[in-house]
Short mmCIF file of C-alpha atoms and ligand atoms in Angstrom, two decimals:
data_model
loop_
_atom_site.label_atom_id
_atom_site.label_comp_id
_atom_site.label_asym_id
_atom_site.label_seq_id
_atom_site.Cartn_x
_atom_site.Cartn_y
_atom_site.Cartn_z
CA UNK A 1 -44.96 91.80 -38.18
CA UNK A 2 -41.27 91.50 -39.03
CA UNK A 3 -39.58 88.50 -37.47
CA UNK A 4 -35.89 87.67 -37.77
CA UNK A 5 -35.13 84.63 -39.96
CA UNK A 6 -35.30 81.27 -38.25
CA UNK A 7 -31.89 79.90 -37.50
CA UNK A 8 -30.65 77.27 -39.90
CA UNK A 9 -27.02 77.43 -40.94
CA UNK A 10 -27.78 74.95 -43.71
CA UNK A 11 -30.17 75.29 -46.65
CA UNK A 12 -33.57 73.76 -45.94
CA UNK A 13 -35.54 71.44 -48.22
CA UNK A 14 -39.14 70.78 -47.16
CA UNK A 15 -41.40 68.05 -48.52
CA UNK A 16 -45.15 67.69 -48.04
CA UNK A 17 -47.93 66.35 -50.23
CA UNK A 18 -49.87 69.60 -50.30
CA UNK A 19 -48.03 72.81 -50.94
CA UNK A 20 -48.43 76.43 -49.91
CA UNK A 21 -50.39 77.30 -53.07
CA UNK A 22 -52.88 75.69 -55.32
CA UNK A 23 -53.47 76.94 -58.86
CA UNK A 24 -56.76 77.34 -60.72
CA UNK A 25 -58.08 79.16 -63.82
CA UNK A 26 -60.52 82.03 -63.30
CA UNK A 27 -63.54 82.78 -65.50
CA UNK A 28 -61.32 84.65 -67.98
CA UNK A 29 -59.05 81.63 -68.28
CA UNK A 30 -56.22 83.32 -66.37
CA UNK A 31 -54.15 81.31 -63.95
CA UNK A 32 -54.64 82.27 -60.27
CA UNK A 33 -52.92 81.08 -57.12
CA UNK A 34 -54.68 80.51 -53.78
CA UNK A 35 -53.57 79.27 -50.40
CA UNK A 36 -53.13 75.51 -50.00
CA UNK A 37 -55.57 73.68 -47.69
CA UNK A 38 -55.01 71.95 -44.35
CA UNK A 39 -53.52 72.81 -40.98
CA UNK A 40 -50.08 71.42 -41.79
CA UNK A 41 -49.75 73.64 -44.84
CA UNK A 42 -51.03 76.69 -42.96
CA UNK A 43 -48.50 76.21 -40.17
CA UNK A 44 -45.61 75.56 -42.54
CA UNK A 45 -46.45 78.42 -44.89
CA UNK A 46 -46.31 80.86 -42.01
CA UNK A 47 -42.84 79.65 -41.18
CA UNK A 48 -41.25 78.73 -44.46
CA UNK A 49 -41.34 82.32 -45.62
CA UNK A 50 -39.14 83.18 -42.65
CA UNK A 51 -36.50 80.59 -43.49
CA UNK A 52 -33.57 81.74 -45.55
CA UNK A 53 -32.76 79.53 -48.55
CA UNK A 54 -35.78 77.22 -48.20
CA UNK A 55 -37.13 75.16 -51.09
CA UNK A 56 -40.55 73.57 -50.57
CA UNK A 57 -41.11 70.41 -52.61
CA UNK A 58 -44.76 69.36 -53.04
CA UNK A 59 -46.95 67.41 -55.43
CA UNK A 60 -48.72 68.96 -58.39
CA UNK A 61 -51.29 66.23 -58.82
CA UNK A 62 -54.24 67.41 -60.80
CA UNK A 63 -55.75 70.25 -62.80
CA UNK A 64 -53.82 73.48 -62.87
CA UNK A 65 -51.27 72.34 -60.26
CA UNK A 66 -50.23 69.54 -62.63
CA UNK A 67 -50.03 72.02 -65.51
CA UNK A 68 -47.72 74.31 -63.49
CA UNK A 69 -45.58 71.32 -62.52
CA UNK A 70 -45.32 70.25 -66.16
CA UNK A 71 -44.38 73.72 -67.38
CA UNK A 72 -41.80 74.23 -64.63
CA UNK A 73 -40.23 70.88 -65.62
CA UNK A 74 -38.14 70.64 -62.48
CA UNK A 75 -37.16 74.30 -62.18
CA UNK A 76 -38.15 76.35 -59.15
CA UNK A 77 -41.23 78.59 -59.00
CA UNK A 78 -40.62 81.81 -57.08
CA UNK A 79 -43.59 82.77 -54.89
CA UNK A 80 -44.51 85.91 -52.99
CA UNK A 81 -46.65 84.98 -49.97
CA UNK A 82 -48.09 88.36 -48.91
CA UNK A 83 -50.82 89.42 -48.87
CA UNK A 84 -51.96 86.43 -50.96
CA UNK A 85 -49.67 83.94 -52.74
CA UNK A 86 -48.65 84.76 -56.30
CA UNK A 87 -46.00 83.64 -58.74
CA UNK A 88 -43.22 86.15 -59.24
CA UNK A 89 -42.07 86.92 -62.73
CA UNK A 90 -38.35 87.23 -63.43
CA UNK A 91 -37.09 90.54 -62.00
CA UNK A 92 -40.11 91.13 -59.68
CA UNK A 93 -38.95 92.40 -56.30
CA UNK A 94 -41.79 91.75 -53.87
CA UNK A 95 -42.39 93.13 -50.40
CA UNK A 96 -42.84 90.58 -47.65
CA UNK A 97 -42.05 86.91 -47.48
CA UNK A 98 -41.06 84.77 -50.45
CA UNK A 99 -40.56 81.11 -51.04
CA UNK A 100 -39.13 78.78 -53.66
CA UNK A 101 -41.43 76.00 -54.76
CA UNK A 102 -40.56 72.78 -56.52
CA UNK A 103 -43.66 71.04 -57.87
CA UNK A 104 -43.34 67.32 -58.50
CA UNK A 105 -45.47 66.03 -61.32
CA UNK A 106 -47.10 62.75 -60.26
CA UNK A 107 -49.18 61.29 -63.12
CA UNK A 108 -52.79 60.33 -62.30
CA UNK A 109 -52.16 56.60 -62.77
CA UNK A 110 -49.62 56.88 -59.94
CA UNK A 111 -51.31 59.55 -57.83
CA UNK A 112 -54.74 57.89 -57.69
CA UNK A 113 -53.54 54.66 -56.05
CA UNK A 114 -50.92 56.53 -53.97
CA UNK A 115 -53.40 58.99 -52.49
CA UNK A 116 -56.83 57.41 -52.96
CA UNK A 117 -55.99 53.76 -52.12
CA UNK A 118 -52.92 53.70 -49.85
CA UNK A 119 -52.35 57.05 -48.12
CA UNK A 120 -55.89 57.99 -47.19
CA UNK A 121 -58.01 54.90 -46.87
CA UNK A 122 -55.27 52.56 -45.67
CA UNK A 123 -52.56 54.40 -43.73
CA UNK A 124 -54.87 57.12 -42.39
CA UNK A 125 -57.38 54.48 -41.29
CA UNK A 126 -54.72 52.28 -39.63
CA UNK A 127 -53.21 55.21 -37.77
CA UNK A 128 -56.56 56.65 -36.63
CA UNK A 129 -57.84 53.12 -35.95
CA UNK A 130 -60.91 53.66 -38.10
CA UNK A 131 -61.22 50.18 -39.57
CA UNK A 132 -64.11 47.93 -38.67
CA UNK A 133 -61.80 44.93 -38.31
CA UNK A 134 -64.44 42.25 -38.81
CA UNK A 135 -64.91 43.64 -42.32
CA UNK A 136 -62.20 46.09 -43.30
CA UNK A 137 -59.60 46.35 -44.63
CA UNK A 138 -59.71 43.48 -47.07
CA UNK A 139 -56.51 43.77 -49.05
CA UNK A 140 -56.65 42.29 -52.52
CA UNK A 141 -54.34 42.24 -55.50
CA UNK A 142 -55.40 45.76 -56.41
CA UNK A 143 -54.27 47.11 -53.03
CA UNK A 144 -50.89 45.40 -53.33
CA UNK A 145 -50.54 46.85 -56.83
CA UNK A 146 -51.57 50.26 -55.51
CA UNK A 147 -48.74 50.10 -53.01
CA UNK A 148 -46.08 49.07 -55.54
CA UNK A 149 -47.23 51.17 -58.50
CA UNK A 150 -48.70 54.09 -56.57
CA UNK A 151 -47.20 54.66 -53.12
CA UNK A 152 -43.69 53.42 -53.93
CA UNK A 153 -43.48 55.28 -57.24
CA UNK A 154 -44.83 58.56 -55.81
CA UNK A 155 -42.28 58.30 -53.00
CA UNK A 156 -39.50 57.72 -55.54
CA UNK A 157 -40.57 60.76 -57.56
CA UNK A 158 -40.67 62.93 -54.45
CA UNK A 159 -37.29 61.58 -53.30
CA UNK A 160 -35.76 62.36 -56.72
CA UNK A 161 -36.87 65.98 -56.43
CA UNK A 162 -35.60 66.30 -52.85
CA UNK A 163 -32.26 64.73 -53.79
CA UNK A 164 -31.86 67.13 -56.70
CA UNK A 165 -32.39 70.12 -54.38
CA UNK A 166 -29.98 68.73 -51.78
CA UNK A 167 -27.33 68.14 -54.45
CA UNK A 168 -27.79 71.67 -55.78
CA UNK A 169 -27.10 72.85 -52.23
CA UNK A 170 -23.80 70.93 -52.25
CA UNK A 171 -25.08 67.73 -50.65
CA UNK A 172 -25.39 69.14 -47.16
CA UNK A 173 -28.85 70.42 -46.29
CA UNK A 174 -31.55 70.07 -43.67
CA UNK A 175 -34.33 67.94 -45.13
CA UNK A 176 -37.72 68.25 -43.42
CA UNK A 177 -40.10 65.52 -44.63
CA UNK A 178 -43.77 65.56 -43.64
CA UNK A 179 -46.54 63.10 -43.01
CA UNK A 180 -47.87 59.70 -43.97
CA UNK A 181 -47.71 60.20 -47.71
CA UNK A 182 -43.92 59.84 -47.76
CA UNK A 183 -42.77 57.16 -45.32
CA UNK A 184 -40.26 55.75 -47.83
CA UNK A 185 -38.50 59.00 -48.72
CA UNK A 186 -36.03 59.40 -45.82
CA UNK A 187 -34.25 56.15 -46.62
CA UNK A 188 -34.17 56.92 -50.36
CA UNK A 189 -32.65 60.35 -49.70
CA UNK A 190 -30.10 59.00 -47.21
CA UNK A 191 -28.79 56.46 -49.74
CA UNK A 192 -28.01 59.23 -52.22
CA UNK A 193 -27.25 62.15 -49.89
CA UNK A 194 -25.36 60.68 -46.92
CA UNK A 195 -24.43 64.14 -45.62
CA UNK A 196 -27.99 65.47 -45.44
CA UNK A 197 -29.60 65.94 -42.03
CA UNK A 198 -33.01 64.35 -42.36
CA UNK A 199 -36.07 64.71 -40.17
CA UNK A 200 -39.43 63.09 -40.84
CA UNK A 201 -42.41 64.62 -39.03
CA UNK A 202 -45.52 62.43 -38.67
CA UNK A 203 -48.54 64.69 -38.12
CA UNK A 204 -51.10 61.98 -37.44
CA UNK A 205 -51.37 59.55 -34.50
CA UNK A 206 -48.89 56.70 -34.34
CA UNK A 207 -50.53 53.62 -32.82
CA UNK A 208 -48.67 50.81 -31.05
CA UNK A 209 -47.41 47.60 -32.71
CA UNK A 210 -50.75 45.73 -32.56
CA UNK A 211 -52.51 48.23 -34.80
CA UNK A 212 -49.87 47.74 -37.50
CA UNK A 213 -50.64 44.02 -37.76
CA UNK A 214 -53.49 45.10 -40.04
CA UNK A 215 -50.82 45.62 -42.71
CA UNK A 216 -48.91 42.69 -44.26
CA UNK A 217 -45.48 42.21 -42.61
CA UNK A 218 -43.51 43.11 -45.72
CA UNK A 219 -45.43 46.34 -46.15
CA UNK A 220 -45.23 47.53 -42.54
CA UNK A 221 -41.53 46.67 -42.39
CA UNK A 222 -40.82 48.69 -45.51
CA UNK A 223 -42.68 51.71 -44.12
CA UNK A 224 -40.81 51.58 -40.80
CA UNK A 225 -37.45 51.01 -42.47
CA UNK A 226 -38.14 53.94 -44.77
CA UNK A 227 -38.83 56.23 -41.83
CA UNK A 228 -35.72 55.05 -40.01
CA UNK A 229 -33.68 56.49 -42.86
CA UNK A 230 -34.17 59.81 -41.04
CA UNK A 231 -31.88 61.15 -38.31
CA UNK A 232 -34.91 62.26 -36.33
CA UNK A 233 -38.44 60.86 -36.52
CA UNK A 234 -40.80 63.36 -34.92
CA UNK A 235 -44.37 63.39 -33.61
CA UNK A 236 -46.68 65.78 -31.79
CA UNK A 237 -46.85 63.80 -28.55
CA UNK A 238 -44.56 61.71 -26.40
CA UNK A 239 -47.08 58.86 -26.49
CA UNK A 240 -46.86 58.71 -30.29
CA UNK A 241 -43.05 58.88 -30.16
CA UNK A 242 -42.95 56.05 -27.65
CA UNK A 243 -45.33 53.92 -29.75
CA UNK A 244 -42.99 54.37 -32.71
CA UNK A 245 -39.99 53.18 -30.71
CA UNK A 246 -41.97 50.11 -29.61
CA UNK A 247 -42.89 49.39 -33.23
CA UNK A 248 -39.22 49.49 -34.22
CA UNK A 249 -38.50 47.02 -31.45
CA UNK A 250 -41.39 44.64 -31.98
CA UNK A 251 -42.02 44.81 -35.71
CA UNK A 252 -38.41 45.14 -36.90
CA UNK A 253 -36.61 43.50 -33.96
CA UNK A 254 -34.25 46.46 -33.61
CA UNK A 255 -32.46 47.43 -30.38
CA UNK A 256 -34.11 50.49 -28.86
CA UNK A 257 -33.61 52.64 -25.79
CA UNK A 258 -36.79 54.06 -24.29
CA UNK A 259 -34.88 56.29 -21.86
CA UNK A 260 -33.05 58.19 -24.62
CA UNK A 261 -35.82 57.51 -27.17
CA UNK A 262 -33.46 56.13 -29.79
CA UNK A 263 -33.50 53.24 -32.24
CA UNK A 264 -30.31 51.52 -33.36
CA UNK A 265 -30.33 50.64 -37.05
CA UNK A 266 -27.68 49.91 -39.67
CA UNK A 267 -24.91 51.34 -37.48
CA UNK A 268 -26.82 54.54 -36.81
CA UNK A 269 -28.84 55.84 -33.89
CA UNK A 270 -32.17 57.38 -34.88
CA UNK A 271 -33.67 59.88 -32.45
CA UNK A 272 -37.42 59.81 -31.87
CA UNK A 273 -38.78 63.10 -30.59
CA UNK A 274 -41.98 64.97 -29.77
CA UNK A 275 -42.55 68.59 -30.79
CA UNK A 276 -46.17 69.75 -30.43
CA UNK A 277 -47.12 71.80 -33.48
CA UNK A 278 -48.96 75.06 -32.98
CA UNK A 279 -50.47 77.99 -34.83
CA UNK A 280 -49.07 81.20 -36.25
CA UNK A 281 -50.80 83.56 -33.80
CA UNK A 282 -50.08 86.91 -35.55
CA UNK A 283 -51.25 85.52 -38.93
CA UNK A 284 -54.46 84.20 -37.37
CA UNK A 285 -55.12 87.47 -35.56
CA UNK A 286 -54.69 89.35 -38.83
CA UNK A 287 -57.54 87.29 -40.36
CA UNK A 288 -59.68 87.75 -37.25
CA UNK A 289 -59.24 91.53 -37.43
CA UNK A 290 -60.42 91.69 -41.04
CA UNK A 291 -63.67 93.28 -42.28
CA UNK A 292 -64.83 89.85 -43.45
CA UNK A 293 -64.54 88.44 -39.93
CA UNK A 294 -66.31 91.48 -38.42
CA UNK A 295 -69.20 91.16 -40.88
CA UNK A 296 -69.68 87.48 -40.08
CA UNK A 297 -69.60 88.31 -36.38
CA UNK A 298 -72.50 90.74 -36.76
CA UNK A 299 -74.49 88.03 -38.54
CA UNK A 300 -73.73 85.44 -35.86
CA UNK A 301 -74.68 87.85 -33.07
CA UNK A 302 -77.94 88.45 -34.84
CA UNK A 303 -78.56 84.70 -35.28
CA UNK A 304 -77.72 83.64 -31.70
CA UNK A 305 -78.86 86.76 -29.83
CA UNK A 306 -78.69 86.21 -26.07
CA UNK A 307 -78.35 82.46 -26.56
CA UNK A 308 -75.25 80.24 -26.53
CA UNK A 309 -73.23 79.13 -29.52
CA UNK A 310 -71.66 75.68 -29.65
CA UNK A 311 -69.16 75.42 -32.51
CA UNK A 312 -67.15 72.84 -34.39
CA UNK A 313 -64.82 73.47 -37.36
CA UNK A 314 -63.60 70.37 -39.15
CA UNK A 315 -62.95 68.56 -42.37
CA UNK A 316 -65.66 65.93 -42.97
CA UNK A 317 -63.34 63.16 -41.88
CA UNK A 318 -64.59 60.05 -40.06
CA UNK A 319 -61.79 60.56 -37.52
CA UNK A 320 -63.42 63.84 -36.44
CA UNK A 321 -66.42 61.97 -34.96
CA UNK A 322 -68.98 64.48 -36.19
CA UNK A 323 -71.98 62.13 -36.09
CA UNK A 324 -71.47 61.16 -32.42
CA UNK A 325 -71.10 64.87 -31.65
CA UNK A 326 -74.60 65.56 -33.05
CA UNK A 327 -75.96 62.53 -31.19
CA UNK A 328 -74.56 63.90 -27.93
CA UNK A 329 -76.10 67.31 -28.60
CA UNK A 330 -79.42 65.60 -29.34
CA UNK A 331 -79.27 63.71 -26.03
CA UNK A 332 -78.38 66.85 -24.10
CA UNK A 333 -81.37 68.68 -25.58
CA UNK A 334 -83.65 65.76 -24.66
CA UNK A 335 -82.43 65.81 -21.06
CA UNK A 336 -82.39 69.60 -20.71
CA UNK A 337 -85.53 71.04 -22.26
CA UNK A 338 -84.75 74.32 -20.50
CA UNK A 339 -82.06 74.85 -23.18
CA UNK A 340 -84.53 74.66 -26.04
CA UNK A 341 -84.45 77.80 -28.12
CA UNK A 342 -81.37 79.02 -26.23
CA UNK A 343 -78.50 77.20 -27.92
CA UNK A 344 -77.32 76.72 -31.51
CA UNK A 345 -74.72 74.17 -32.64
CA UNK A 346 -72.90 75.69 -35.63
CA UNK A 347 -70.91 73.09 -37.59
CA UNK A 348 -68.54 74.59 -40.18
CA UNK A 349 -67.43 71.62 -42.20
CA UNK A 350 -65.11 71.36 -45.14
CA UNK A 351 -65.90 68.42 -47.45
CA UNK A 352 -62.77 66.30 -47.68
CA UNK A 353 -61.40 63.40 -49.79
CA UNK A 354 -64.67 62.74 -51.55
CA UNK A 355 -62.93 60.36 -53.97
CA UNK A 356 -62.66 57.88 -51.08
CA UNK A 357 -65.97 55.97 -50.63
CA UNK A 358 -65.77 55.97 -46.80
CA UNK A 359 -65.52 59.76 -46.83
CA UNK A 360 -68.39 60.18 -49.30
CA UNK A 361 -70.72 58.01 -47.20
CA UNK A 362 -69.63 59.77 -43.99
CA UNK A 363 -70.66 63.10 -45.51
CA UNK A 364 -74.15 61.64 -46.10
CA UNK A 365 -74.31 60.39 -42.49
CA UNK A 366 -73.36 63.83 -41.21
CA UNK A 367 -76.23 65.44 -43.11
CA UNK A 368 -78.69 62.81 -41.88
CA UNK A 369 -77.67 63.13 -38.22
CA UNK A 370 -77.93 66.95 -38.28
CA UNK A 371 -81.36 66.69 -39.88
CA UNK A 372 -82.41 64.20 -37.17
CA UNK A 373 -81.51 66.64 -34.35
CA UNK A 374 -83.48 69.43 -36.01
CA UNK A 375 -86.45 67.10 -36.59
CA UNK A 376 -86.45 66.00 -32.92
CA UNK A 377 -86.16 69.40 -31.32
CA UNK A 378 -86.46 72.20 -33.87
CA UNK A 379 -89.36 74.62 -34.05
CA UNK A 380 -90.38 77.16 -36.65
CA UNK A 381 -88.31 79.77 -34.83
CA UNK A 382 -85.33 77.66 -33.77
CA UNK A 383 -83.14 75.14 -35.62
CA UNK A 384 -80.71 73.68 -33.06
CA UNK A 385 -78.09 72.56 -35.62
CA UNK A 386 -76.80 74.97 -38.25
CA UNK A 387 -74.77 72.81 -40.63
CA UNK A 388 -72.69 74.70 -43.18
CA UNK A 389 -70.31 73.22 -45.70
CA UNK A 390 -67.73 75.93 -46.09
CA UNK A 391 -64.04 76.67 -45.89
CA UNK A 392 -63.98 80.32 -45.02
CA UNK A 393 -61.45 81.63 -42.51
CA UNK A 394 -63.36 84.92 -42.19
CA UNK A 395 -66.42 83.00 -41.00
CA UNK A 396 -64.40 80.53 -38.91
CA UNK A 397 -62.56 83.31 -37.05
CA UNK A 398 -65.85 85.14 -36.39
CA UNK A 399 -67.31 81.91 -35.01
CA UNK A 400 -64.26 81.39 -32.79
CA UNK A 401 -64.70 84.92 -31.45
CA UNK A 402 -68.42 84.45 -30.72
CA UNK A 403 -68.69 80.82 -29.56
CA UNK A 404 -69.39 79.75 -25.97
CA UNK A 405 -68.24 76.16 -26.41
CA UNK A 406 -65.88 74.64 -29.00
CA UNK A 407 -66.38 70.92 -29.58
CA UNK A 408 -63.48 68.70 -30.64
CA UNK A 409 -64.53 65.08 -30.05
CA UNK A 410 -62.14 63.37 -32.50
CA UNK A 411 -61.71 59.58 -32.39
CA UNK A 412 -57.99 60.27 -32.78
CA UNK A 413 -56.10 63.37 -33.90
CA UNK A 414 -52.34 64.00 -34.12
CA UNK A 415 -52.73 67.52 -32.68
CA UNK A 416 -55.91 69.46 -33.66
CA UNK A 417 -55.13 73.09 -34.37
CA UNK A 418 -58.78 74.20 -34.28
CA UNK A 419 -58.66 73.93 -30.48
CA UNK A 420 -55.63 76.22 -30.40
CA UNK A 421 -57.12 78.75 -32.81
CA UNK A 422 -60.34 79.03 -30.79
CA UNK A 423 -58.76 79.63 -27.38
CA UNK A 424 -56.62 82.44 -28.81
CA UNK A 425 -59.46 84.25 -30.59
CA UNK A 426 -62.35 83.75 -28.15
CA UNK A 427 -63.98 87.01 -27.05
CA UNK A 428 -66.45 85.30 -24.67
CA UNK A 429 -64.21 82.98 -22.65
CA UNK A 430 -65.38 79.95 -24.54
CA UNK A 431 -65.08 76.54 -22.96
CA UNK A 432 -63.03 73.99 -24.81
CA UNK A 433 -64.74 70.57 -24.94
CA UNK A 434 -61.78 68.48 -26.04
CA UNK A 435 -61.35 64.81 -26.87
CA UNK A 436 -58.82 62.96 -24.76
CA UNK A 437 -57.62 61.34 -27.99
CA UNK A 438 -56.13 64.52 -29.48
CA UNK A 439 -52.52 65.65 -29.21
CA UNK A 440 -53.87 69.04 -28.10
CA UNK A 441 -55.27 67.39 -24.96
CA UNK A 442 -51.72 66.92 -23.66
CA UNK A 443 -51.24 70.70 -23.57
CA UNK A 444 -54.79 72.01 -23.10
CA UNK A 445 -56.66 69.17 -21.35
CA UNK A 446 -56.15 70.81 -17.94
CA UNK A 447 -58.14 73.82 -19.12
CA UNK A 448 -60.83 71.89 -20.99
CA UNK A 449 -63.86 69.74 -20.36
CA UNK A 450 -62.61 66.34 -21.50
CA UNK A 451 -64.66 64.36 -24.02
CA UNK A 452 -64.55 60.57 -24.35
CA UNK A 453 -64.99 60.08 -28.07
CA UNK A 454 -66.98 56.81 -28.00
CA UNK A 455 -69.23 57.71 -25.06
CA UNK A 456 -72.13 59.76 -26.37
CA UNK A 457 -73.76 59.99 -22.92
CA UNK A 458 -70.55 61.38 -21.41
CA UNK A 459 -70.27 63.90 -24.24
CA UNK A 460 -73.85 65.06 -23.58
CA UNK A 461 -73.03 65.60 -19.87
CA UNK A 462 -69.77 67.36 -20.76
CA UNK A 463 -71.53 69.70 -23.20
CA UNK A 464 -74.04 70.61 -20.51
CA UNK A 465 -71.22 71.20 -18.02
CA UNK A 466 -69.45 73.44 -20.56
CA UNK A 467 -72.60 75.45 -21.31
CA UNK A 468 -73.32 76.05 -17.62
CA UNK A 469 -69.78 76.63 -16.32
CA UNK A 470 -69.45 79.65 -13.98
CA UNK A 471 -68.03 82.76 -15.65
CA UNK A 472 -64.91 83.06 -13.48
CA UNK A 473 -63.87 79.46 -14.10
CA UNK A 474 -64.40 79.89 -17.85
CA UNK A 475 -62.22 82.99 -17.82
CA UNK A 476 -59.38 81.42 -15.81
CA UNK A 477 -59.26 78.34 -17.98
CA UNK A 478 -59.49 80.19 -21.28
CA UNK A 479 -56.76 82.64 -20.30
CA UNK A 480 -54.41 79.87 -19.20
CA UNK A 481 -55.05 77.91 -22.39
CA UNK A 482 -54.39 80.99 -24.53
CA UNK A 483 -51.17 81.62 -22.63
CA UNK A 484 -49.97 78.08 -23.38
CA UNK A 485 -50.67 78.55 -27.10
CA UNK A 486 -48.97 81.97 -27.25
CA UNK A 487 -45.93 80.56 -25.48
CA UNK A 488 -45.54 77.47 -27.65
CA UNK A 489 -46.42 78.88 -31.04
CA UNK A 490 -45.58 77.50 -34.50
CA UNK A 491 -42.30 79.37 -34.61
CA UNK A 492 -41.11 77.70 -31.45
CA UNK A 493 -42.22 74.33 -32.86
CA UNK A 494 -39.96 74.73 -35.90
CA UNK A 495 -37.03 76.40 -34.19
CA UNK A 496 -36.84 73.59 -31.58
CA UNK A 497 -36.49 71.09 -34.43
CA UNK A 498 -33.89 73.17 -36.25
CA UNK A 499 -31.88 73.64 -33.06
CA UNK A 500 -31.85 69.90 -32.41
CA UNK A 501 -30.77 69.19 -35.97
CA UNK A 502 -28.06 71.83 -35.74
CA UNK A 503 -26.77 70.18 -32.58
CA UNK A 504 -26.75 66.86 -34.37
CA UNK A 505 -24.79 68.40 -37.24
CA UNK A 506 -22.09 69.50 -34.81
CA UNK A 507 -21.93 66.51 -32.50
CA UNK A 508 -23.02 63.72 -34.87
CA UNK A 509 -24.02 60.35 -33.51
CA UNK A 510 -22.22 60.94 -30.23
CA UNK A 511 -24.66 63.75 -29.38
CA UNK A 512 -25.97 63.82 -25.87
CA UNK A 513 -29.42 62.33 -25.68
CA UNK A 514 -30.73 65.10 -23.44
CA UNK A 515 -32.21 66.84 -26.53
CA UNK A 516 -35.62 68.40 -26.75
CA UNK A 517 -37.49 65.21 -26.10
CA UNK A 518 -40.51 67.07 -24.74
C1 LIG B 1 -54.22 66.32 -42.33
C2 LIG B 1 -52.90 65.75 -42.80
C3 LIG B 1 -52.29 66.62 -43.90
C4 LIG B 1 -53.32 66.83 -45.00
C5 LIG B 1 -54.59 67.44 -44.42
C6 LIG B 1 -55.69 67.66 -45.45
O1 LIG B 1 -54.03 67.49 -41.63
O2 LIG B 1 -52.01 65.60 -41.71
O3 LIG B 1 -51.14 66.00 -44.42
O4 LIG B 1 -52.81 67.66 -46.02
O5 LIG B 1 -55.09 66.55 -43.42
O6 LIG B 1 -55.98 66.48 -46.13
P1 LIG B 1 -55.87 66.40 -47.69
O7 LIG B 1 -56.05 64.96 -48.04
O8 LIG B 1 -57.00 67.25 -48.18
O9 LIG B 1 -54.54 66.94 -48.08
#
C-alpha cells in the first residue's frame, strides 16, 4: 500500500538498541540480512521507511552486526526494506521503502555490562518490579563498574553517532530516542546540539518514586537528569507519564506541574506525554494473507478440530508471567473436567536474553510448569499444553486467526502489541484475556476479560469465562477492539509525536500546554 510520507519538516534521527535488520552469514559464508526482533523494531521499521530523510542509529553489538558496523566505520548503510531487508549497493535503485542505517560499534567489554548487567537485569527489573526485594538486587562493585564502564560508555558512543548525524543535517533535526538502554543520551545530545528537537520514548512501564529507591541515589538521579535533556519524554500510558513527573519532583526536587504535565529544569520546561503505540495493520495483514500462514492454519485446524484454542505469544521474559498462566490453566482444568479433551493451550514462545541468569532459569521453569499440566490432565490422545519455542510470524498469525482466547497475563507491560495483533486478525471472534497491568488494557480493557496477574484463581475463572462467553458478546467486543486498533494505528502514534514536536519547533517554550497529552 502506498502511503504519503509522514510529515516532518526537519530531518529525523532515530536511536534504538536493536535496529531494523540483523546480519548473519549463510551456509555458503555469504552475508544475509534479516528483520530485527522485537515489537518496538517492528513498529518503527514499518514507519521509518515512510519518513523522508530519516537516519536510524542502532547498535551493532555482536557477530555479523559488529562486522558490518566495523566495515561501515561511521558511514551510512543504505537499506531496501521490501519485500525483505537488504543492503543496497551503490547505484541500486530499489522499489519500495528505503532507510539509512548508522550502526554504532559497541565493543563486547562495553556491551556486555551495558546490556547484560545494567539494561536488562537491573533497569528492566526495576521498571517491571520483578525483584524479590528481600534478596535482589544486591549491588556490588561489579554492578557499579558495569554502570560506569558499560552503560555510561555505550550511551556516550550512541550519543556521538546521533550528534554526528544531527550536525550533518545542519544542527537542526528531530531526534527520536527509544527505550531504557539510552536514558543518558538526550542530555548528551542537547549539550552539543542545542537546536535539536529531542524526544525520548520509554516503551516499558515507569513506576512511581518508591520503586526507584532500589537504585542508589546518584545513579537514579543521573538517569532522570539524562532523560530530562529531552524536550518531550513520552510513554504509552498517562499513568506512566504521571509517575515520571512525580519522580522528577520527589527524586530530583524539581518544580513540576501535573495539570500541564511539565517539569521545570535548568531554565527549560520538559513536556511529559502519553502516546499509545500500535501496530502496522496493513503489514500484519500481508503476513496473515501469506501461504505460510494459510498452511499453519490448516495444521492448527487439524490439531484442534472442534475444540477451543487458547493462545499466548511471548518472549520468555519473567515479566510475561507465563508460569502463573499455566498454573491458572491447570486449575481451570481441575475445576472443569467437562473441558478435558476439548481445549488446547498453544504457547508460542521466543527464548529471550538467555545470557541473563534470571531469564535462563525462567525458561526452565516454563518447561517444567507446562510438563506438569500435561502430566496432571493429559491422555494418550490429548496434551492440554502445546509448548513451542519459535519465532515465526507465519505460525503466529495463523494462531491469531484460529484462537478462541488470547492470554496476556503480564506482571507489567508498557503496551503489549500481541493483544492488538490478535484482535485485528481473529477469524473466530476470539476473547482477549488481558492483564490489567498492561498499557493495552487502557485501550482494550473494556472489550476484554481482565486478568489479575498475581491471582491464579482469578485467572482460572477468567479463562473459563472467556471460553464460555456467548457468541454475540464475543463478536461485539472483538469488533469494537479491532476498531480501536485500526483507528489508532502505528502511523497515528508517530504522526502525533511529530506534530507535537513541530508545534514545539514553531512556538518554543511558550507553547500552549494543551498538546496531545492523551
Ligand atoms: C522490549 C523492549 C525493546 C527490546 C525488546 C526485545 O520490547 O522494549 O527495547 O528490543 O523487548 O528485547 P531484546 O533484549 O531482545 O532486544
